[in-house]
Amino acid sequence: MNDKEDKAKISRRQFLATTGIAGVAGAGVASGLTPYSVWAKSKSDAMKANVEPGELDEYYGIWSGGQSGEIRILGVPSMRELMRIPVFNYDGATGYGLTNESKRILGPDAPLNGDTHHPHLSYKDGRIDGKYIYVNDKANTRVARIRCDIMKTDKILSVPNVQAIHGMRPQKAPYTKYLYANAEFRMPHPNDGRNMDDNKQYFTMFNGIDAEKMEMAFQVIVDGNLDNTDADYSGKYAVSTCYNSEDGFVLADTMRNERDWAVIFNIPRIEAAIKAGKFKTLGDSKVPVLNGRHGSDLTLYVPVPKSPHGINVSPDGKYVVANGKLSPTCTVISWAKVDEWFAGKLKDPRDVVVAEPELGLGPLHTAYDGRGNAYTTLFIDSQIVKWNLADAIRAYKGEKVNYIRQKLDVQYQPGHDHTSMGETKDADGKWLVALCKFSKDRFLGCGPLHPENDQLIDISGDEMKLVHDGPNFAEPHDCELIHRNLIKTKKIWTRDDPYFAETVAIAKKDGINLETDNKIIRNGKKVRVYMTSVAPNFGMTEIRVKQGDEVTITITNLDQIEDVTHGFTLINHGIAMEISPQETSSVTFMANKPGVFWYYCQWFCHALHMEMRGRFMVEPA
Ligand code: K7E
Ligand code: CUA
């Protein structure tokens, strides 16, 4: 890079730091640090992200799809997108949201949008067990579970009596018994229009979900609101940030206090209180509701500066870091001290704080390398700051040590960051992904809506090195990087899979053998069509029904060969679905229009794929 380019780049960064973005997040907080940057990346650094054709990535990247409502699977380090998993959204390729199998998961009248933020895998003893991915839907107050073996959404739960599930984490130990889910927004109770102006009737709740059944286990009323959450490595605690201790309705009010808090939930005490019957219920809901406000022995409110956002437990199991957002600091809380506090040995809730390092402007989230270092995103500074936990603790005690190891410019405005295996006891400190909210000029223009920029950073050495820019569509808030050995996926379906068990049961009642039969069963105006598919043939090349019939098409793909997926698309009916090898898929719709409508296989499966089609014939009423 020549001098001129260098200057141009630096002035661009300064420009970003001084534009409106800084103003939004409470500018004027000076960090007092002199950041240094690594702009250039050499060709050899970039080659680290290179995965040769035919080679496999070492890590699965589990990405949230933000406002798209989906989950995406990327390979890391190549950052290649491997798969999209529809979760809260409609998906035209797989028919998710159209098929009977997916509708059973989504439930009746489910909205077909979602806002996924936090994908997290299930645990055993603080390690990834490879079973499930859980993810929140902020937009419609839901949580979902995805089966890792088939990479399909498996269950969805609507959380009652709250609004906007944001922070969400599985319990880490001894196993994922509970899923912890923060409802972000306070709302009036009851929310039937009578209390809309009475702030005192507003509250929100921390939610415990039975992670195996995907049913509500408990709700805890809190003061303030709830942003992000994490769980410790002993299984005893969950902890959530609150950016609105002021109970404000508008921005200016939420920024009034110099300190808000992190609230720690004592899970064994919550379980004991439920056992002892110390709860109430709200409205029609049967879920136990406990009081966790100030003064409750179920919670500990730790004051932290200022409007904290991310909350991240260190993989050594000792600490949790609350990220200051409007304060240039992070607050380090010791779990051992939290034990002491609940044992009645400490007086001041701030006694659980063991460090409060000053890191830079707009700290949002922190990740760890398993070697004692933390990596915090600085939204306003557009940097990742690497700092040392032990040194930050020594500095808090008054020692003169520099806990900052490096600051690396990222492009631009990072939200979450995540390290390989960093949310587990097996944190391996190889890779860091910075999920940048703005990409600005990093990619070819695609209109006013820009992609995000997910940057891959090599953290295996002493110095962080940027190796790859990864454009991504709206809006990955968070991801997890999991070693490929921990996730085992099926190559073809097994016929006894619960995903389509209910469809199989209906066929059985109709006396159908799905593996051999091609038949139409009529029951009044309800018509059920059963057919098989083997490349390049559907079991039936014509289906005759009457106008006004409710038609269910059930197709079983008999192919046993990996990757030979068929599809069923019915012209002019808005119907399409995936049928992968050994899968049964079904869809129900009204045959309202008389005439001939072709159906075809929309998944290129065979040299004669174009010929894999048939006529859907509707006789006029
Ligand atoms: Cu975008 Cu985790 Cu929803 Cu932070 S959250 S950036
Ligand atoms: Cu079957 Cu294309």
Tab-separated table of C-alpha atoms in Angstrom, residues 221-524:
chain	number	residue	atom	x	y	z
A	221	ILE	CA	-40.510	-10.950	37.146
A	222	VAL	CA	-37.607	-8.477	37.121
A	223	ASP	CA	-37.038	-4.780	37.594
A	224	GLY	CA	-35.962	-2.905	34.475
A	225	ASN	CA	-35.744	-4.666	31.141
A	226	LEU	CA	-33.686	-7.614	29.863
A	227	ASP	CA	-31.185	-7.488	27.005
A	228	ASN	CA	-28.663	-10.334	26.645
A	229	THR	CA	-28.150	-13.410	28.808
A	230	ASP	CA	-25.618	-16.154	29.448
A	231	ALA	CA	-25.340	-19.196	31.704
A	232	ASP	CA	-22.412	-20.183	33.924
A	233	TYR	CA	-20.453	-23.458	33.797
A	234	SER	CA	-21.672	-24.827	37.122
A	235	GLY	CA	-25.337	-24.899	36.146
A	236	LYS	CA	-26.319	-22.697	39.094
A	237	TYR	CA	-26.664	-19.293	37.494
A	238	ALA	CA	-27.936	-17.347	34.545
A	239	VAL	CA	-27.197	-13.655	34.139
A	240	SER	CA	-28.853	-10.939	32.050
A	241	THR	CA	-28.032	-7.355	31.200
A	242	CYS	CA	-30.506	-4.500	31.637
A	243	TYR	CA	-30.117	-1.249	29.686
A	244	ASN	CA	-33.270	0.348	31.021
A	245	SER	CA	-33.096	0.384	34.811
A	246	GLU	CA	-34.886	3.729	34.459
A	247	ASP	CA	-38.053	2.028	33.150
A	248	GLY	CA	-38.054	4.673	30.426
A	249	PHE	CA	-40.408	4.615	27.470
A	250	VAL	CA	-38.181	6.807	25.298
A	251	LEU	CA	-34.458	6.900	24.506
A	252	ALA	CA	-33.540	9.928	26.613
A	253	ASP	CA	-35.066	8.298	29.696
A	254	THR	CA	-33.251	4.996	29.194
A	255	MET	CA	-29.876	6.821	29.192
A	256	ARG	CA	-30.373	8.794	32.399
A	257	ASN	CA	-28.641	6.488	34.882
A	258	GLU	CA	-24.848	6.229	34.939
A	259	ARG	CA	-25.230	2.618	35.973
A	260	ASP	CA	-27.801	0.032	35.007
A	261	TRP	CA	-27.233	-3.579	36.029
A	262	ALA	CA	-26.637	-7.225	35.325
A	263	VAL	CA	-29.131	-9.431	37.143
A	264	ILE	CA	-28.040	-12.897	38.249
A	265	PHE	CA	-30.635	-15.655	38.635
A	266	ASN	CA	-30.094	-18.379	41.226
A	267	ILE	CA	-31.513	-21.437	39.465
A	268	PRO	CA	-31.529	-23.916	42.407
A	269	ARG	CA	-33.406	-21.328	44.498
A	270	ILE	CA	-35.897	-20.776	41.659
A	271	GLU	CA	-36.488	-24.550	41.484
A	272	ALA	CA	-36.904	-24.738	45.271
A	273	ALA	CA	-39.401	-21.841	45.269
A	274	ILE	CA	-41.502	-23.578	42.600
A	275	LYS	CA	-41.420	-26.817	44.627
A	276	ALA	CA	-42.535	-24.904	47.710
A	277	GLY	CA	-45.432	-23.388	45.763
A	278	LYS	CA	-44.095	-19.833	46.108
A	279	PHE	CA	-45.403	-18.601	42.770
A	280	LYS	CA	-48.453	-17.190	41.045
A	281	THR	CA	-49.779	-17.497	37.512
A	282	LEU	CA	-50.814	-14.832	35.018
A	283	GLY	CA	-54.051	-14.833	33.036
A	284	ASP	CA	-54.795	-18.151	31.294
A	285	SER	CA	-51.196	-19.266	31.592
A	286	LYS	CA	-50.281	-22.126	33.949
A	287	VAL	CA	-46.588	-21.216	33.986
A	288	PRO	CA	-45.210	-20.563	37.499
A	289	VAL	CA	-44.368	-16.862	37.846
A	290	LEU	CA	-41.867	-15.893	40.562
A	291	ASN	CA	-40.911	-12.534	41.977
A	292	GLY	CA	-37.300	-11.687	41.192
A	293	ARG	CA	-37.402	-7.954	41.808
A	294	HIS	CA	-34.939	-6.132	44.094
A	295	GLY	CA	-35.111	-7.707	47.529
A	296	SER	CA	-35.940	-11.205	46.233
A	297	ASP	CA	-33.505	-13.948	47.299
A	298	LEU	CA	-33.731	-15.476	43.809
A	299	THR	CA	-31.759	-12.682	42.177
A	300	LEU	CA	-28.730	-10.451	42.572
A	301	TYR	CA	-28.672	-7.064	40.857
A	302	VAL	CA	-25.093	-5.974	40.139
A	303	PRO	CA	-24.828	-2.291	39.175
A	304	VAL	CA	-22.699	-1.871	36.015
A	305	PRO	CA	-22.029	1.125	33.748
A	306	LYS	CA	-23.903	2.137	31.441
A	307	SER	CA	-26.714	0.572	29.414
A	308	PRO	CA	-24.757	-2.717	29.200
A	309	HIS	CA	-25.409	-4.982	26.213
A	310	GLY	CA	-23.572	-8.297	25.745
A	311	ILE	CA	-22.878	-10.670	28.624
A	312	ASN	CA	-20.284	-13.391	28.109
A	313	VAL	CA	-19.078	-16.162	30.407
A	314	SER	CA	-15.385	-17.052	30.174
A	315	PRO	CA	-14.599	-20.652	29.180
A	316	ASP	CA	-12.531	-21.256	32.356
A	317	GLY	CA	-15.857	-21.015	34.200
A	318	LYS	CA	-14.600	-18.288	36.539
A	319	TYR	CA	-15.950	-15.005	35.197
A	320	VAL	CA	-18.679	-13.257	33.277
A	321	VAL	CA	-18.130	-9.989	31.433
A	322	ALA	CA	-20.850	-7.358	30.985
A	323	ASN	CA	-20.156	-5.081	28.018
A	324	GLY	CA	-20.673	-1.400	28.781
A	325	LYS	CA	-22.015	-0.091	25.443
A	326	LEU	CA	-22.404	3.555	26.540
A	327	SER	CA	-19.446	3.210	28.887
A	328	PRO	CA	-15.947	2.512	27.503
A	329	THR	CA	-15.610	-0.269	30.070
A	330	CYS	CA	-16.448	-3.909	30.581
A	331	THR	CA	-17.354	-5.219	34.030
A	332	VAL	CA	-15.838	-8.534	35.135
A	333	ILE	CA	-17.907	-10.467	37.685
A	334	SER	CA	-16.470	-13.455	39.555
A	335	TRP	CA	-18.717	-16.514	39.977
A	336	ALA	CA	-16.877	-17.427	43.186
A	337	LYS	CA	-17.874	-14.023	44.581
A	338	VAL	CA	-21.455	-14.583	43.425
A	339	ASP	CA	-21.420	-17.825	45.467
A	340	GLU	CA	-20.243	-15.798	48.465
A	341	TRP	CA	-22.962	-13.200	47.955
A	342	PHE	CA	-25.740	-15.799	47.883
A	343	ALA	CA	-24.184	-17.401	50.973
A	344	GLY	CA	-24.659	-14.042	52.732
A	345	LYS	CA	-20.939	-13.306	53.011
A	346	LEU	CA	-20.887	-10.037	51.042
A	347	LYS	CA	-22.720	-6.793	51.766
A	348	ASP	CA	-22.519	-4.724	48.583
A	349	PRO	CA	-23.614	-6.251	45.257
A	350	ARG	CA	-20.618	-4.491	43.669
A	351	ASP	CA	-18.339	-6.772	45.770
A	352	VAL	CA	-18.762	-9.453	43.088
A	353	VAL	CA	-16.961	-7.202	40.564
A	354	VAL	CA	-13.263	-8.056	40.180
A	355	ALA	CA	-12.307	-5.810	37.250
A	356	GLU	CA	-13.628	-2.967	35.136
A	357	PRO	CA	-11.127	-2.432	32.318
A	358	GLU	CA	-11.377	0.589	30.049
A	359	LEU	CA	-11.321	-0.756	26.511
A	360	GLY	CA	-12.604	1.783	23.995
A	361	LEU	CA	-15.832	3.183	22.638
A	362	GLY	CA	-19.002	1.110	22.437
A	363	PRO	CA	-18.105	-2.326	23.863
A	364	LEU	CA	-20.915	-4.694	22.795
A	365	HIS	CA	-19.810	-8.332	23.037
A	366	THR	CA	-16.808	-10.338	24.242
A	367	ALA	CA	-15.335	-13.647	23.118
A	368	TYR	CA	-12.473	-15.760	24.539
A	369	ASP	CA	-9.523	-17.764	23.252
A	370	GLY	CA	-9.100	-20.217	26.127
A	371	ARG	CA	-5.637	-18.738	26.849
A	372	GLY	CA	-6.870	-16.052	29.228
A	373	ASN	CA	-7.544	-13.380	26.630
A	374	ALA	CA	-10.812	-11.654	25.841
A	375	TYR	CA	-11.824	-10.054	22.548
A	376	THR	CA	-14.356	-7.273	22.816
A	377	THR	CA	-16.114	-5.560	19.930
A	378	LEU	CA	-15.966	-1.766	19.987
A	379	PHE	CA	-18.927	-0.599	17.941
A	380	ILE	CA	-18.070	3.087	17.807
A	381	ASP	CA	-14.325	2.641	17.384
A	382	SER	CA	-14.903	-0.077	14.724
A	383	GLN	CA	-12.337	-2.283	16.405
A	384	ILE	CA	-11.772	-5.548	18.183
A	385	VAL	CA	-9.775	-5.054	21.366
A	386	LYS	CA	-7.815	-8.002	22.686
A	387	TRP	CA	-7.231	-7.798	26.425
A	388	ASN	CA	-6.040	-10.048	29.196
A	389	LEU	CA	-8.458	-11.000	31.965
A	390	ALA	CA	-5.875	-11.705	34.669
A	391	ASP	CA	-4.097	-8.401	33.981
A	392	ALA	CA	-7.385	-6.484	34.062
A	393	ILE	CA	-8.067	-7.996	37.490
A	394	ARG	CA	-4.588	-6.975	38.701
A	395	ALA	CA	-5.131	-3.440	37.378
A	396	TYR	CA	-8.447	-3.217	39.254
A	397	LYS	CA	-6.567	-4.027	42.440
A	398	GLY	CA	-4.317	-1.038	41.746
A	399	GLU	CA	-1.319	-2.617	40.038
A	400	LYS	CA	0.188	-0.738	37.113
A	401	VAL	CA	-0.286	-3.244	34.283
A	402	ASN	CA	-1.394	-2.829	30.705
A	403	TYR	CA	-4.149	-5.326	30.066
A	404	ILE	CA	-4.694	-4.250	26.432
A	405	ARG	CA	-2.879	-6.582	24.022
A	406	GLN	CA	-3.987	-5.243	20.627
A	407	LYS	CA	-6.629	-3.268	18.804
A	408	LEU	CA	-7.565	-4.357	15.302
A	409	ASP	CA	-9.630	-2.256	12.926
A	410	VAL	CA	-12.643	-4.023	11.477
A	411	GLN	CA	-14.913	-2.879	8.654
A	412	TYR	CA	-17.188	-1.546	10.211
A	413	GLN	CA	-19.106	-1.192	13.487
A	414	PRO	CA	-18.935	-4.722	14.906
A	415	GLY	CA	-21.778	-6.123	17.026
A	416	HIS	CA	-21.113	-9.684	18.146
A	417	ASP	CA	-17.838	-11.494	17.867
A	418	HIS	CA	-17.288	-15.164	18.348
A	419	THR	CA	-14.260	-17.444	18.753
A	420	SER	CA	-13.908	-21.055	17.643
A	421	MET	CA	-15.379	-23.283	20.384
A	422	GLY	CA	-15.322	-20.116	22.547
A	423	GLU	CA	-18.619	-20.739	24.318
A	424	THR	CA	-17.437	-24.092	25.619
A	425	LYS	CA	-14.803	-25.560	27.909
A	426	ASP	CA	-12.966	-26.492	24.698
A	427	ALA	CA	-12.265	-22.920	23.535
A	428	ASP	CA	-9.367	-23.439	21.103
A	429	GLY	CA	-8.350	-19.883	20.243
A	430	LYS	CA	-7.909	-20.371	16.501
A	431	TRP	CA	-10.493	-18.131	14.839
A	432	LEU	CA	-12.519	-15.078	15.635
A	433	VAL	CA	-15.454	-13.845	13.588
A	434	ALA	CA	-16.427	-10.184	13.873
A	435	LEU	CA	-19.996	-9.575	12.753
A	436	CYS	CA	-19.821	-6.055	11.361
A	437	LYS	CA	-23.089	-4.195	11.015
A	438	PHE	CA	-21.859	-1.960	8.201
A	439	SER	CA	-19.894	-2.976	5.108
A	440	LYS	CA	-19.839	0.471	3.429
A	441	ASP	CA	-17.303	0.213	0.601
A	442	ARG	CA	-16.000	-3.330	1.146
A	443	PHE	CA	-18.073	-4.966	-1.606
A	444	LEU	CA	-19.517	-4.215	-5.016
A	445	GLY	CA	-22.563	-2.011	-4.613
A	446	CYS	CA	-25.937	-3.751	-4.597
A	447	GLY	CA	-28.230	-0.790	-4.101
A	448	PRO	CA	-28.955	1.188	-0.948
A	449	LEU	CA	-29.321	-1.915	1.216
A	450	HIS	CA	-25.798	-3.115	1.955
A	451	PRO	CA	-24.725	-6.574	3.067
A	452	GLU	CA	-23.259	-7.036	6.537
A	453	ASN	CA	-19.585	-7.893	6.729
A	454	ASP	CA	-18.626	-11.004	8.703
A	455	GLN	CA	-14.866	-10.814	9.034
A	456	LEU	CA	-12.676	-13.780	9.797
A	457	ILE	CA	-9.683	-13.063	12.018
A	458	ASP	CA	-6.830	-15.410	12.799
A	459	ILE	CA	-6.193	-15.296	16.560
A	460	SER	CA	-3.910	-18.323	16.806
A	461	GLY	CA	-0.788	-16.180	17.213
A	462	ASP	CA	0.042	-13.232	19.459
A	463	GLU	CA	-1.356	-10.810	16.924
A	464	MET	CA	-4.866	-10.799	15.477
A	465	LYS	CA	-4.827	-10.930	11.693
A	466	LEU	CA	-7.735	-10.164	9.399
A	467	VAL	CA	-7.923	-12.869	6.747
A	468	HIS	CA	-11.332	-12.665	5.079
A	469	ASP	CA	-14.321	-10.408	4.405
A	470	GLY	CA	-17.630	-12.268	4.254
A	471	PRO	CA	-20.686	-10.461	2.915
A	472	ASN	CA	-23.889	-11.648	4.507
A	473	PHE	CA	-27.551	-10.771	4.198
A	474	ALA	CA	-29.762	-9.206	6.865
A	475	GLU	CA	-28.594	-9.475	9.662
A	476	PRO	CA	-26.436	-12.012	11.422
A	477	HIS	CA	-26.351	-10.836	15.011
A	478	ASP	CA	-24.477	-13.794	16.351
A	479	CYS	CA	-22.886	-17.101	15.418
A	480	GLU	CA	-21.149	-20.110	16.928
A	481	LEU	CA	-18.087	-21.881	15.540
A	482	ILE	CA	-18.195	-25.608	16.301
A	483	HIS	CA	-15.566	-28.183	15.359
A	484	ARG	CA	-16.871	-30.436	12.600
A	485	ASN	CA	-16.278	-33.598	14.655
A	486	LEU	CA	-19.045	-32.552	17.052
A	487	ILE	CA	-21.887	-32.439	14.548
A	488	LYS	CA	-22.998	-35.612	12.820
A	489	THR	CA	-25.613	-35.189	10.113
A	490	LYS	CA	-27.594	-37.857	8.286
A	491	LYS	CA	-26.932	-38.242	4.556
A	492	ILE	CA	-30.396	-39.620	3.839
A	493	TRP	CA	-33.530	-39.774	6.000
A	494	THR	CA	-34.443	-42.852	7.969
A	495	ARG	CA	-38.021	-43.985	7.425
A	496	ASP	CA	-38.826	-43.848	11.139
A	497	ASP	CA	-37.882	-40.166	11.508
A	498	PRO	CA	-40.244	-38.277	13.833
A	499	TYR	CA	-40.172	-35.279	11.450
A	500	PHE	CA	-42.847	-36.937	9.293
A	501	ALA	CA	-44.186	-39.522	11.778
A	502	GLU	CA	-47.625	-37.901	11.935
A	503	THR	CA	-47.941	-38.019	8.137
A	504	VAL	CA	-46.951	-41.698	8.218
A	505	ALA	CA	-49.601	-42.339	10.888
A	506	ILE	CA	-52.316	-40.712	8.752
A	507	ALA	CA	-51.273	-42.869	5.778
A	508	LYS	CA	-51.437	-45.959	7.954
A	509	LYS	CA	-55.014	-45.114	8.942
A	510	ASP	CA	-55.808	-44.858	5.235
A	511	GLY	CA	-54.370	-48.377	4.790
A	512	ILE	CA	-51.505	-47.041	2.682
A	513	ASN	CA	-48.029	-48.509	2.394
A	514	LEU	CA	-46.026	-45.380	1.610
A	515	GLU	CA	-43.119	-47.352	0.171
A	516	THR	CA	-45.192	-49.042	-2.519
A	517	ASP	CA	-48.613	-47.467	-2.989
A	518	ASN	CA	-49.768	-44.884	-5.506
A	519	LYS	CA	-53.406	-44.331	-4.599
A	520	ILE	CA	-56.111	-41.721	-4.171
A	521	ILE	CA	-58.359	-41.979	-1.095
A	522	ARG	CA	-61.579	-39.949	-1.108
A	523	ASN	CA	-63.497	-39.119	2.051
A	524	GLY	CA	-66.347	-36.741	1.156
